[in-house]
């Protein structure tokens, strides 16, 4: 991914941010591994970064019904998938696209019949709420000029679902070549959002739910649904799972009650 003038300013902070995320994920997985994955331990869920608030609320709702509260580890879908491939002792995987779940299925890492796509999302262009500048987006030629002149934060377009959706949308609209030199790469969609929140990038491409979760950004444009593959969130139980509560929690997530929780955070139930 091409660099930008923001790389030098953000490089050190991004490096430590990545280390912190990796350590947090390892600690969460290590804690479960250390307890021997006994039946009394709560399920461990590996969930896409864009699900932070909504999955936390779902875990809280499940616990309120008298169940052990699931432990949830959030990161880029690509990072979680690689943890699973490396033998992470988790129970459920919630991906932000079908490609990574397909890969898990091909490698026989998910339980047949447990996969279900239960949520959708939208893709938006955001800027900081306190940014006084007018961001021109209409007509498409104005958006082209905007993207040609300003850095735009995106999740890694090579592997992270949000970045892949964003690149696909820009390509479909004929905007990728003008935007590409100005892309500020982030390790996941929430990291891209954070760059916009603190003014490190004037623009960002994130999910609509990410923009909704932040009090520091505003949406300046919504990408047409036809400009990118459908944004979908499949969940599946992992073949390494031995926790009897994992399947029950998976069923709760895809139930009408579970999907209603995610709908409150802007996700589209499927």
mmCIF file of C-alpha atoms in Angstrom, residues 40-174:
data_model
loop_
_atom_site.group_PDB
_atom_site.id
_atom_site.type_symbol
_atom_site.label_atom_id
_atom_site.label_comp_id
_atom_site.label_asym_id
_atom_site.label_seq_id
_atom_site.Cartn_x
_atom_site.Cartn_y
_atom_site.Cartn_z
ATOM 1 C CA UNK A 40 -17.381 -24.577 33.187
ATOM 2 C CA UNK A 41 -15.422 -21.905 31.312
ATOM 3 C CA UNK A 42 -17.486 -19.391 29.327
ATOM 4 C CA UNK A 43 -17.413 -19.593 25.528
ATOM 5 C CA UNK A 44 -14.668 -17.645 23.764
ATOM 6 C CA UNK A 45 -15.885 -15.651 20.772
ATOM 7 C CA UNK A 46 -13.557 -14.173 18.142
ATOM 8 C CA UNK A 47 -15.463 -11.281 16.564
ATOM 9 C CA UNK A 48 -14.762 -8.683 13.885
ATOM 10 C CA UNK A 49 -13.647 -5.289 15.206
ATOM 11 C CA UNK A 50 -16.763 -3.552 13.885
ATOM 12 C CA UNK A 51 -18.907 -5.574 16.313
ATOM 13 C CA UNK A 52 -17.398 -4.197 19.522
ATOM 14 C CA UNK A 53 -20.395 -2.407 21.028
ATOM 15 C CA UNK A 54 -23.072 -4.698 19.627
ATOM 16 C CA UNK A 55 -21.411 -8.016 20.494
ATOM 17 C CA UNK A 56 -20.622 -6.716 23.977
ATOM 18 C CA UNK A 57 -24.322 -5.895 24.391
ATOM 19 C CA UNK A 58 -25.286 -9.353 23.111
ATOM 20 C CA UNK A 59 -22.910 -11.025 25.576
ATOM 21 C CA UNK A 60 -24.374 -8.919 28.389
ATOM 22 C CA UNK A 61 -27.925 -9.871 27.373
ATOM 23 C CA UNK A 62 -26.982 -13.553 27.313
ATOM 24 C CA UNK A 63 -25.456 -13.275 30.777
ATOM 25 C CA UNK A 64 -28.591 -11.495 32.024
ATOM 26 C CA UNK A 65 -30.538 -14.655 31.163
ATOM 27 C CA UNK A 66 -28.446 -16.599 33.656
ATOM 28 C CA UNK A 67 -25.676 -17.945 31.425
ATOM 29 C CA UNK A 68 -21.935 -17.547 31.840
ATOM 30 C CA UNK A 69 -20.945 -14.371 30.023
ATOM 31 C CA UNK A 70 -18.922 -15.187 26.879
ATOM 32 C CA UNK A 71 -15.398 -13.845 26.593
ATOM 33 C CA UNK A 72 -15.113 -11.831 23.381
ATOM 34 C CA UNK A 73 -11.879 -10.930 21.590
ATOM 35 C CA UNK A 74 -12.129 -8.252 18.873
ATOM 36 C CA UNK A 75 -9.708 -7.695 15.995
ATOM 37 C CA UNK A 76 -9.625 -7.561 12.216
ATOM 38 C CA UNK A 77 -11.354 -10.587 10.716
ATOM 39 C CA UNK A 78 -8.141 -11.499 8.906
ATOM 40 C CA UNK A 79 -6.138 -11.452 12.150
ATOM 41 C CA UNK A 80 -8.713 -13.609 13.930
ATOM 42 C CA UNK A 81 -8.804 -16.117 11.074
ATOM 43 C CA UNK A 82 -5.040 -16.493 11.246
ATOM 44 C CA UNK A 83 -5.262 -17.048 14.999
ATOM 45 C CA UNK A 84 -7.769 -19.831 14.345
ATOM 46 C CA UNK A 85 -5.466 -21.370 11.749
ATOM 47 C CA UNK A 86 -2.666 -21.245 14.314
ATOM 48 C CA UNK A 87 -4.778 -23.272 16.750
ATOM 49 C CA UNK A 88 -6.427 -20.620 18.912
ATOM 50 C CA UNK A 89 -8.672 -22.445 21.429
ATOM 51 C CA UNK A 90 -11.852 -20.517 20.615
ATOM 52 C CA UNK A 91 -15.494 -21.531 20.280
ATOM 53 C CA UNK A 92 -17.159 -19.128 17.838
ATOM 54 C CA UNK A 93 -15.927 -17.026 14.939
ATOM 55 C CA UNK A 94 -17.873 -14.010 13.667
ATOM 56 C CA UNK A 95 -16.431 -12.694 10.411
ATOM 57 C CA UNK A 96 -17.115 -9.402 8.610
ATOM 58 C CA UNK A 97 -17.153 -11.129 5.227
ATOM 59 C CA UNK A 98 -17.834 -14.465 3.586
ATOM 60 C CA UNK A 99 -14.345 -14.915 2.118
ATOM 61 C CA UNK A 100 -12.592 -15.525 5.427
ATOM 62 C CA UNK A 101 -15.370 -17.844 6.597
ATOM 63 C CA UNK A 102 -15.081 -19.722 3.292
ATOM 64 C CA UNK A 103 -11.384 -20.170 4.027
ATOM 65 C CA UNK A 104 -12.182 -21.560 7.480
ATOM 66 C CA UNK A 105 -14.672 -23.981 5.923
ATOM 67 C CA UNK A 106 -12.188 -25.103 3.267
ATOM 68 C CA UNK A 107 -9.666 -25.863 5.999
ATOM 69 C CA UNK A 108 -12.309 -27.730 8.002
ATOM 70 C CA UNK A 109 -11.988 -25.357 10.951
ATOM 71 C CA UNK A 110 -15.726 -24.752 11.420
ATOM 72 C CA UNK A 111 -18.457 -27.222 12.344
ATOM 73 C CA UNK A 112 -20.542 -28.164 9.280
ATOM 74 C CA UNK A 113 -24.057 -26.772 9.519
ATOM 75 C CA UNK A 114 -23.181 -24.172 12.157
ATOM 76 C CA UNK A 115 -22.438 -21.356 9.701
ATOM 77 C CA UNK A 116 -25.110 -18.687 9.327
ATOM 78 C CA UNK A 117 -25.023 -15.178 7.895
ATOM 79 C CA UNK A 118 -27.115 -13.022 10.216
ATOM 80 C CA UNK A 119 -26.151 -9.361 9.733
ATOM 81 C CA UNK A 120 -25.479 -6.767 7.050
ATOM 82 C CA UNK A 121 -23.961 -3.276 7.032
ATOM 83 C CA UNK A 122 -23.284 -0.247 4.823
ATOM 84 C CA UNK A 123 -20.132 1.612 3.811
ATOM 85 C CA UNK A 124 -19.678 5.347 4.400
ATOM 86 C CA UNK A 125 -17.175 8.168 3.983
ATOM 87 C CA UNK A 126 -16.588 10.105 7.200
ATOM 88 C CA UNK A 127 -14.738 13.158 8.434
ATOM 89 C CA UNK A 128 -14.184 14.565 11.910
ATOM 90 C CA UNK A 129 -17.308 16.171 13.350
ATOM 91 C CA UNK A 130 -15.371 19.346 14.125
ATOM 92 C CA UNK A 131 -13.871 19.560 10.634
ATOM 93 C CA UNK A 132 -15.154 22.930 9.341
ATOM 94 C CA UNK A 133 -14.378 22.106 5.723
ATOM 95 C CA UNK A 134 -17.137 21.315 3.262
ATOM 96 C CA UNK A 135 -16.510 17.869 1.787
ATOM 97 C CA UNK A 136 -17.685 17.837 -1.823
ATOM 98 C CA UNK A 137 -19.204 14.475 -2.810
ATOM 99 C CA UNK A 138 -21.803 15.273 -5.476
ATOM 100 C CA UNK A 139 -21.634 14.817 -8.394
ATOM 101 C CA UNK A 140 -19.184 11.933 -8.593
ATOM 102 C CA UNK A 141 -16.633 14.226 -10.245
ATOM 103 C CA UNK A 142 -16.628 16.333 -7.060
ATOM 104 C CA UNK A 143 -15.978 13.228 -4.980
ATOM 105 C CA UNK A 144 -13.149 12.338 -7.361
ATOM 106 C CA UNK A 145 -11.558 15.745 -6.755
ATOM 107 C CA UNK A 146 -11.981 15.334 -2.985
ATOM 108 C CA UNK A 147 -10.291 11.932 -2.915
ATOM 109 C CA UNK A 148 -7.519 13.123 -5.222
ATOM 110 C CA UNK A 149 -6.582 15.918 -2.840
ATOM 111 C CA UNK A 150 -6.872 14.471 0.675
ATOM 112 C CA UNK A 151 -5.629 11.412 2.598
ATOM 113 C CA UNK A 152 -8.293 8.812 3.335
ATOM 114 C CA UNK A 153 -7.986 6.247 6.134
ATOM 115 C CA UNK A 154 -8.988 2.694 5.257
ATOM 116 C CA UNK A 155 -8.530 -0.738 6.752
ATOM 117 C CA UNK A 156 -5.902 -2.803 4.925
ATOM 118 C CA UNK A 157 -7.346 -3.328 1.438
ATOM 119 C CA UNK A 158 -5.411 -6.566 0.937
ATOM 120 C CA UNK A 159 -6.963 -8.633 3.709
ATOM 121 C CA UNK A 160 -9.309 -6.752 6.056
ATOM 122 C CA UNK A 161 -12.973 -6.934 4.969
ATOM 123 C CA UNK A 162 -13.731 -3.212 5.441
ATOM 124 C CA UNK A 163 -10.711 -2.319 3.334
ATOM 125 C CA UNK A 164 -11.620 -4.852 0.664
ATOM 126 C CA UNK A 165 -15.187 -3.550 0.474
ATOM 127 C CA UNK A 166 -13.876 0.016 0.307
ATOM 128 C CA UNK A 167 -11.431 -0.737 -2.494
ATOM 129 C CA UNK A 168 -14.122 -2.615 -4.436
ATOM 130 C CA UNK A 169 -16.476 0.366 -4.121
ATOM 131 C CA UNK A 170 -13.843 2.848 -5.251
ATOM 132 C CA UNK A 171 -12.927 0.632 -8.205
ATOM 133 C CA UNK A 172 -16.564 0.256 -9.219
ATOM 134 C CA UNK A 173 -17.041 4.031 -9.110
ATOM 135 C CA UNK A 174 -13.817 4.705 -11.020
#
